[in-house]
């Protein structure tokens, strides 16, 4: 099931979300075009992870609309929502690997649920996916036996397993050494070039984001404080944006 | 047990349910909050069951995972269940022997042992052991999957956790508790015989012949119904407590404990109700 090209991968309008008294998102509007990578920046606790979870329907918004692959996901029932989710690759901030499955089985999980590949084909695909993120060893280890950065990369391979059109990555390079982080950045650029994937990448790494994203979005206090290219944001006169960029280039 | 115990169990069960949901200190000062908590718990349980039934009856079915869960549940509790069954057999044999001798009804000993093990002590003891062993396991496992976002990850990859995790576990409990009961009964009756000839030898064949002489096929139906309901109760309660876990590692611990407490309570409660119900319907 591929998009028909004309549909907008992600379109969010006036999105609101609160937890009890705490207003986390106060009306976010965001559009991600086909083949575009948008980096979402912002302070810790600013609601970036919540935003990603809302996009894939793991949490329900208090107001506003979320369209993913042309469908308003707040109005879909479970089977329809699952059809949309199959087209989206999601990387959790803490990787969220299934701790009862080996590294290899973690990546194979979406494949064995949603595809009819034979065992050899599936295992070949799993090896390819893991090789792409530099995890071609330790396939038989359990998630608790590999490091945090390795877990992150396995999570990335799992997110890419179904060849999604839309990627939602929560800090893909956090906790990785600069070399691996750059490799993951290159991987995202390659995915965009080769497969025209659209992506929302949450990150704290401003310079990394500059390398692989088309547009940066800066969240602050529940709204979008600034939006645009790296240069746009760097030359912004907004107090918060200036502060954010001056600290990150130190 | 008589019907008068019933309300007490309902209140106790509901109370621990509500307390398991939130922090104790939030609940104690306000009786109103407490009752709201109780109703909330039952409401959530209802919604949980609706979702579970929907996931369980719609294809595709997760047979592979079901077999894996049956294996896990069966092998985890088998030794404990066998041991508990054996112990019951010994105790029952030694104790009833004394009473029966006093009333001059020693010849009934095999029948008494077989009857009480198959009809009551086998099912309830297996039910309680599995509540402890499996209830805690499921509560902690699903709880930690919940707090580490593994359940969210499963949903994000378009797999219904109610189908893959919950329905398979509940179904495995439903299938395995009756089977485990058979094991427990077997060990109990065997040990009942072993303990008996310590004082007065009688062949196993004779013991079984005497024991099962008065048992009819219809006598096996109520225990089968009962153990199936126990399995269902344990599966539902512990999955429910597991999947609604909140608050990190501490929450996982709370879920494991409350799974055990609640599933044992509900197993006893189901036993009390089923005794009445089966007597009414079955006679
Ligand atoms: N399930 C939840 N229940 C209550 N509050 C929540 C929940 N999830 C998130 N929050 C709150 O929402 C706010 C935003 O959280 P979020 O995880 O989106 O931050 P973040 O921007 O991803 O931060 P970080 O960069 O540190 O990952 C936080 O204040 C958090 O306390
Ligand atoms: Mg986050």
XYZ file of C-alpha atoms and ligand atoms in Angstrom:
565
model
C 0.000 0.000 0.000
C 1.743 3.164 -1.150
C 0.561 6.745 -1.018
C -0.812 8.165 -4.222
C 1.665 11.012 -4.233
C -0.865 13.770 -3.912
C -1.716 13.062 -0.271
C 0.182 14.996 2.345
C 2.045 12.599 4.676
C 1.456 14.564 7.860
C -0.844 17.496 8.403
C -1.501 18.749 11.905
C -3.803 21.624 12.729
C -4.273 23.379 16.062
C -3.248 20.324 18.047
C -3.836 20.517 21.800
C -2.936 18.135 24.563
C -3.052 18.422 28.332
C -2.290 16.051 31.153
C -4.595 17.111 33.979
C -3.858 20.772 34.652
C -0.666 20.770 32.630
C -1.069 22.065 29.083
C 1.665 20.391 27.083
C 0.703 21.369 23.536
C -1.314 24.551 22.998
C -2.281 24.565 19.366
C 0.447 23.185 17.108
C 0.109 23.325 13.338
C 2.613 21.472 11.234
C 2.792 20.110 7.755
C 5.282 17.598 6.436
C 5.392 17.263 2.668
C 6.248 14.156 0.760
C 9.986 13.460 0.918
C 10.564 16.134 3.504
C 12.412 15.738 6.787
C 11.406 18.007 9.624
C 13.477 18.210 12.777
C 11.646 19.104 15.980
C 13.731 20.820 18.609
C 12.845 22.102 22.020
C 13.582 21.992 25.700
C 13.378 18.785 27.656
C 9.807 18.220 28.813
C 8.530 20.478 26.060
C 6.177 17.887 24.599
C 8.187 16.565 21.663
C 7.681 12.902 22.494
C 4.018 13.577 23.193
C 3.709 15.148 19.744
C 5.119 12.038 18.059
C 2.849 9.732 20.055
C -0.147 11.814 19.073
C 0.782 11.504 15.399
C 0.671 7.716 15.552
C -2.417 7.583 17.742
C -0.846 6.256 20.919
C -2.373 9.178 22.743
C -5.561 11.046 21.941
C -5.511 14.803 21.471
C -7.808 17.178 23.379
C -8.377 19.279 20.289
C -7.285 19.834 16.723
C -6.816 17.415 13.879
C -4.064 15.038 12.836
C -3.954 13.706 9.321
C -1.492 10.976 8.525
C -1.247 9.699 4.962
C -4.431 11.527 4.121
C -6.510 10.103 6.962
C -7.711 11.870 10.073
C -6.413 9.377 12.622
C -8.586 10.712 15.437
C -11.643 9.451 13.571
C -10.415 5.990 12.593
C -11.380 2.723 14.244
C -8.750 0.226 15.356
C -8.311 -1.773 12.084
C -8.172 1.403 9.981
C -5.697 2.968 12.366
C -3.546 -0.148 12.108
C -3.493 0.172 8.321
C -2.079 3.679 8.736
C 0.384 2.512 11.380
C 1.836 -0.085 9.032
C 2.945 2.775 6.815
C 4.679 4.577 9.661
C 7.998 3.664 11.266
C 8.267 4.736 14.895
C 11.415 4.916 16.992
C 10.836 5.334 20.730
C 13.024 7.553 22.839
C 14.013 4.579 25.020
C 14.020 2.178 22.042
C 11.281 0.045 23.710
C 12.651 -3.247 22.415
C 10.681 -6.354 23.390
C 12.832 -7.674 26.196
C 11.708 -11.270 25.821
C 12.915 -11.406 22.217
C 16.453 -11.431 20.828
C 17.803 -8.544 18.766
C 17.080 -10.481 15.594
C 13.529 -11.409 16.622
C 12.803 -7.819 17.598
C 13.467 -6.666 14.062
C 11.684 -9.704 12.623
C 8.567 -9.054 14.716
C 6.802 -6.551 12.415
C 7.859 -8.610 9.394
C 6.417 -11.833 10.724
C 3.188 -10.098 11.728
C 2.518 -8.174 8.549
C 4.315 -9.847 5.678
C 4.242 -13.297 4.151
C 7.993 -13.632 3.699
C 9.509 -17.091 3.990
C 11.868 -17.709 6.882
C 14.986 -17.270 4.736
C 13.694 -14.108 3.100
C 12.765 -12.669 6.451
C 16.090 -13.476 8.016
C 17.892 -11.973 5.020
C 15.855 -8.784 5.353
C 16.539 -8.603 9.088
C 20.263 -8.909 8.464
C 20.143 -6.145 5.865
C 18.208 -3.849 8.178
C 20.593 -4.446 11.042
C 23.635 -4.010 8.814
C 22.259 -0.599 7.745
C 22.445 0.594 11.339
C 25.825 -1.063 11.956
C 24.434 -3.847 14.106
C 25.481 -6.894 12.139
C 26.855 -8.662 15.204
C 25.224 -9.739 18.466
C 22.035 -10.799 16.712
C 21.308 -13.498 19.258
C 21.680 -11.247 22.297
C 18.765 -10.056 24.388
C 18.058 -6.310 24.593
C 19.251 -6.248 28.213
C 22.638 -7.538 27.066
C 23.420 -4.710 24.632
C 24.206 -1.054 25.316
C 21.711 1.793 25.177
C 23.087 3.116 21.906
C 22.928 -0.353 20.397
C 19.320 -0.701 21.553
C 18.563 2.575 19.846
C 19.998 1.286 16.573
C 18.064 -1.972 16.807
C 14.928 0.109 17.441
C 15.752 2.065 14.303
C 16.108 -1.140 12.280
C 12.770 -2.353 13.648
C 11.109 0.939 12.721
C 12.348 0.549 9.149
C 11.363 -3.097 8.820
C 8.096 -2.590 6.953
C 9.616 -0.079 4.555
C 7.446 2.773 5.858
C 6.662 5.941 3.928
C 6.609 8.047 7.064
C 9.226 8.015 9.789
C 8.765 9.288 13.325
C 12.051 9.190 15.195
C 12.408 10.234 18.810
C 16.041 11.234 19.304
C 17.659 8.712 16.947
C 21.171 9.931 17.687
C 20.970 10.623 21.414
C 23.461 8.578 23.385
C 25.516 7.658 20.325
C 29.157 8.511 19.676
C 29.716 11.225 17.025
C 30.733 8.715 14.366
C 27.683 6.480 14.780
C 25.463 9.546 15.107
C 26.761 10.840 11.785
C 26.162 7.425 10.247
C 22.562 7.454 11.439
C 22.247 10.960 9.975
C 23.520 9.635 6.648
C 21.092 6.758 6.870
C 18.206 9.214 7.224
C 19.486 11.225 4.246
C 19.745 8.027 2.186
C 16.244 6.901 3.103
C 14.931 10.274 2.026
C 16.800 10.241 -1.266
C 16.209 6.654 -2.275
C 12.709 6.037 -1.045
C 11.236 9.519 -0.760
C 10.367 8.935 2.862
C 8.925 11.746 4.919
C 10.172 12.104 8.444
C 9.688 13.917 11.708
C 12.836 13.663 13.787
C 12.925 14.845 17.373
C 16.434 15.758 18.368
C 18.616 17.877 20.624
C 21.462 17.833 18.155
C 20.992 21.086 16.228
C 23.968 20.597 13.929
C 23.092 16.993 13.156
C 19.564 18.097 12.377
C 20.913 20.709 10.019
C 22.681 17.984 8.078
C 19.730 15.723 7.421
C 16.598 17.851 7.704
C 14.934 20.253 5.305
C 13.290 22.295 7.975
C 13.629 22.873 11.707
C 10.758 23.446 14.101
C 11.401 24.829 17.541
C 8.818 24.056 20.217
C 8.553 26.323 23.200
C 5.928 26.324 25.935
C 3.470 24.306 23.923
C 3.622 26.267 20.696
C 5.934 26.593 17.745
C 8.389 29.366 18.555
C 10.127 29.312 15.195
C 10.146 27.360 11.991
C 12.415 27.375 8.970
C 15.845 26.450 7.725
C 18.859 26.365 10.011
C 20.010 29.765 8.722
C 16.550 31.287 9.185
C 16.467 30.199 12.777
C 20.028 31.204 13.482
C 19.339 34.729 12.341
C 16.036 34.939 14.199
C 15.504 37.892 16.515
C 13.227 35.966 18.890
C 14.691 35.904 22.380
C 14.153 32.168 23.003
C 15.370 31.127 19.545
C 18.508 33.209 19.934
C 19.181 31.712 23.325
C 18.574 28.168 22.069
C 20.963 28.548 19.162
C 23.634 30.426 21.010
C 23.819 27.659 23.626
C 23.845 24.873 21.087
C 26.709 26.371 19.085
C 28.933 26.801 22.104
C -18.794 -21.614 52.894
C -22.175 -19.996 53.185
C -23.680 -17.113 51.318
C -23.063 -14.779 54.250
C -19.381 -14.687 53.390
C -20.103 -13.420 49.949
C -20.567 -9.699 50.649
C -17.415 -9.700 52.744
C -15.408 -11.061 49.868
C -16.936 -8.634 47.412
C -16.012 -5.691 49.607
C -12.534 -6.983 50.331
C -11.865 -7.684 46.672
C -13.172 -4.327 45.565
C -11.195 -2.561 48.263
C -7.885 -4.043 47.274
C -8.700 -3.316 43.654
C -9.203 0.330 44.363
C -6.114 0.555 46.519
C -4.023 -1.161 43.912
C -5.073 1.515 41.448
C -3.885 4.551 43.333
C -1.760 5.472 46.293
C -3.135 4.456 49.629
C -2.823 7.926 51.110
C -5.020 9.397 48.393
C -7.726 6.910 49.187
C -7.871 6.801 52.963
C -8.980 10.295 53.989
C -11.987 10.402 51.704
C -14.458 7.557 51.764
C -16.065 9.069 48.709
C -12.846 8.843 46.701
C -12.554 5.276 47.802
C -15.932 4.312 46.448
C -15.332 6.230 43.261
C -12.108 4.235 42.979
C -13.960 0.963 43.424
C -16.504 1.807 40.751
C -13.799 3.098 38.467
C -11.943 -0.170 38.856
C -14.982 -2.237 37.954
C -15.790 0.112 35.073
C -12.289 -0.184 33.681
C -12.456 -3.942 34.113
C -15.665 -3.994 32.067
C -14.098 -1.974 29.258
C -11.043 -4.201 29.405
C -13.221 -7.301 29.015
C -15.084 -5.840 26.052
C -11.807 -5.091 24.296
C -10.461 -8.491 25.214
C -13.494 -10.326 23.822
C -13.341 -8.334 20.611
C -9.648 -9.106 20.211
C -10.143 -12.770 21.055
C -12.928 -13.500 18.580
C -11.680 -11.637 15.529
C -9.135 -13.370 13.279
C -6.205 -13.696 12.825
C -5.650 -15.909 15.862
C -2.277 -16.064 17.571
C -1.901 -19.844 17.867
C 1.880 -19.797 18.044
C 1.885 -17.368 20.923
C -0.936 -19.297 22.634
C 1.105 -22.496 22.588
C 4.107 -20.608 23.966
C 2.011 -19.189 26.815
C 0.466 -22.573 27.625
C 3.944 -24.017 27.823
C 5.180 -21.188 30.018
C 2.199 -21.291 32.376
C 2.083 -25.072 32.552
C 5.762 -25.651 33.131
C 6.100 -22.789 35.629
C 3.358 -24.019 37.943
C 3.536 -27.773 37.403
C 6.023 -28.653 40.172
C 4.329 -26.424 42.723
C 0.857 -27.683 41.857
C 1.991 -31.319 42.031
C 3.625 -30.728 45.386
C 0.607 -28.953 46.845
C -1.680 -31.704 45.551
C 0.506 -34.382 47.099
C 0.594 -32.599 50.436
C -3.193 -32.286 50.472
C -3.515 -36.002 49.771
C -1.278 -36.921 52.676
C -2.967 -34.603 55.145
C -6.426 -35.611 54.040
C -5.603 -39.284 54.289
C -4.074 -39.099 57.736
C -6.692 -36.820 59.200
C -9.869 -38.343 57.834
C -8.602 -41.793 58.657
C -8.635 -40.883 62.308
C -12.204 -39.568 62.206
C -13.502 -42.411 60.099
C -11.971 -45.015 62.384
C -13.682 -43.351 65.315
C -17.078 -43.607 63.569
C -16.370 -47.133 62.386
C -16.470 -46.107 58.755
C -12.895 -46.872 57.838
C -13.922 -48.612 54.630
C -15.053 -45.292 53.207
C -11.584 -43.747 53.433
C -10.669 -44.133 49.723
C -14.017 -42.731 48.629
C -13.734 -39.769 51.004
C -10.245 -38.929 49.771
C -11.137 -39.223 46.097
C -14.355 -37.276 46.527
C -12.965 -34.386 48.482
C -9.886 -34.048 46.305
C -11.685 -34.127 42.968
C -14.643 -32.031 44.020
C -13.128 -29.332 46.151
C -9.586 -29.355 47.406
C -7.918 -30.150 44.076
C -9.540 -27.281 42.145
C -9.268 -24.631 44.847
C -5.691 -25.433 45.783
C -4.616 -25.440 42.144
C -6.531 -22.207 41.624
C -4.782 -20.499 44.518
C -1.324 -21.788 43.599
C -1.707 -20.666 40.004
C -3.003 -17.286 41.237
C 0.219 -16.849 43.139
C 2.618 -18.245 40.613
C 1.098 -17.050 37.354
C -0.798 -14.020 38.645
C 2.423 -12.426 39.854
C 4.236 -13.431 36.671
C 1.684 -11.955 34.306
C 1.186 -8.839 36.428
C 4.908 -8.114 36.527
C 5.582 -9.030 32.907
C 2.803 -6.967 31.371
C 3.458 -4.222 33.915
C 7.085 -3.860 32.952
C 6.198 -4.039 29.266
C 3.774 -1.208 29.888
C 6.141 1.091 31.750
C 8.998 0.544 29.292
C 6.650 1.405 26.399
C 6.895 -2.063 24.858
C 3.114 -2.259 24.707
C 3.024 1.131 22.984
C 5.693 -0.119 20.590
C 3.545 -3.112 19.773
C 0.571 -0.867 19.065
C 2.761 1.393 16.968
C 3.704 -1.563 14.787
C 0.006 -2.269 14.207
C -0.202 -5.327 16.449
C -3.076 -5.326 18.919
C -1.576 -6.041 22.354
C -4.975 -7.268 23.535
C -4.820 -9.932 20.884
C -1.154 -10.801 21.089
C -0.465 -10.434 24.804
C -3.739 -10.488 26.715
C -6.007 -12.884 24.825
C -3.269 -15.500 24.544
C -2.479 -15.354 28.256
C -6.112 -15.496 29.337
C -6.782 -18.385 26.972
C -3.688 -20.219 28.196
C -4.887 -19.851 31.807
C -8.331 -21.169 30.837
C -6.766 -24.209 29.195
C -4.010 -24.899 31.694
C -5.749 -24.577 35.071
C -8.047 -27.583 34.446
C -5.081 -29.624 33.230
C -2.970 -28.618 36.208
C -5.868 -29.591 38.433
C -5.783 -33.070 36.943
C -2.108 -33.292 37.849
C -2.790 -32.035 41.350
C -5.647 -34.542 41.775
C -3.480 -37.374 40.553
C -0.699 -36.553 42.993
C -3.195 -36.039 45.804
C -4.926 -39.383 45.332
C -1.655 -41.208 44.883
C -0.199 -39.697 48.045
C -3.481 -40.350 49.830
C -2.915 -44.017 49.108
C 0.772 -43.887 50.038
C 0.016 -42.239 53.378
C -2.771 -44.684 54.159
C -0.838 -47.997 54.181
C 1.692 -46.447 56.533
C -0.753 -47.695 59.100
C -2.688 -50.313 57.196
C -1.627 -51.724 53.822
C -4.108 -51.813 50.949
C -3.236 -52.289 47.277
C -3.394 -49.258 44.965
C -5.825 -51.119 42.709
C -8.175 -51.787 45.599
C -7.803 -48.207 46.859
C -8.732 -46.763 43.480
C -11.544 -49.255 42.972
C -13.092 -48.288 46.304
C -12.432 -44.632 45.745
C -13.951 -44.337 42.293
C -16.770 -46.851 42.777
C -19.325 -44.183 43.569
C -17.902 -41.482 41.282
C -19.976 -41.013 38.155
C -19.207 -39.206 34.962
C -21.460 -36.285 35.954
C -19.384 -35.806 39.088
C -16.525 -34.589 36.928
C -18.481 -31.829 35.218
C -18.687 -29.317 38.114
C -14.937 -29.401 38.844
C -14.181 -28.902 35.153
C -16.507 -25.892 35.010
C -15.045 -24.552 38.213
C -11.411 -24.830 37.170
C -12.155 -23.249 33.803
C -13.723 -20.284 35.574
C -10.721 -20.097 37.922
C -8.408 -19.969 34.920
C -10.481 -17.242 33.318
C -10.525 -15.256 36.553
C -6.777 -15.489 37.068
C -6.037 -14.626 33.441
C -8.351 -11.632 33.273
C -7.507 -10.141 36.662
C -3.741 -10.428 36.321
C -3.656 -9.186 32.713
C -5.895 -6.290 33.708
C -3.695 -5.328 36.644
C -0.609 -5.682 34.463
C -1.766 -3.637 31.527
C -3.028 -0.707 33.606
C 0.307 -0.357 35.407
C 1.515 3.170 35.962
C 4.508 4.720 37.626
C 7.744 2.973 36.790
C 9.346 0.146 38.725
C 7.279 0.844 41.803
C 4.154 0.471 39.708
C 5.349 -2.878 38.393
C 5.802 -4.147 41.937
C 2.348 -2.895 42.853
C 0.838 -4.633 39.845
C 2.505 -7.932 40.634
C 1.254 -7.838 44.228
C -2.236 -6.731 43.374
C -2.489 -9.370 40.658
C -1.828 -12.081 43.216
C -4.078 -10.624 45.889
C -6.970 -9.943 43.556
C -6.826 -13.133 41.563
C -6.708 -15.234 44.765
C -9.638 -13.276 46.168
C -11.662 -13.634 43.015
C -10.849 -17.332 42.769
C -12.228 -17.848 46.290
C -15.202 -15.668 45.440
C -15.857 -17.637 42.251
C -15.590 -20.851 44.245
C -18.216 -19.700 46.725
C -20.581 -18.581 44.015
C -20.038 -21.622 41.849
C -20.700 -24.023 44.725
C -24.130 -22.460 45.076
C -24.752 -22.189 41.394
C -23.677 -25.725 40.587
C -25.763 -27.112 43.439
C -28.775 -25.207 42.182
C -28.417 -26.225 38.556
C -26.705 -29.574 38.789
C -28.189 -30.761 42.050
N 1.506 9.911 30.160
C 1.728 11.113 30.718
N 1.038 11.478 31.808
C 1.238 12.680 32.370
N 2.084 13.591 31.909
C 2.810 13.282 30.824
C 2.665 12.030 30.160
N 3.501 12.006 29.110
C 4.142 13.189 29.105
N 3.740 13.969 30.135
C 4.186 15.328 30.414
O 4.249 16.026 29.210
C 5.391 16.858 29.165
C 6.118 16.630 27.882
O 6.703 15.346 27.875
P 7.568 14.814 26.664
O 7.952 13.434 26.986
O 6.838 15.027 25.396
O 8.838 15.757 26.692
P 9.999 15.814 25.622
O 9.876 17.112 24.917
O 10.005 14.591 24.816
O 11.258 15.867 26.574
P 12.692 15.164 26.376
O 13.441 16.011 25.425
O 13.289 15.217 27.726
O 12.445 13.794 25.885
C 6.215 16.543 30.401
O 6.074 17.602 31.292
C 5.588 15.310 30.983
O 5.555 15.429 32.359
Mg 11.096 12.962 24.659
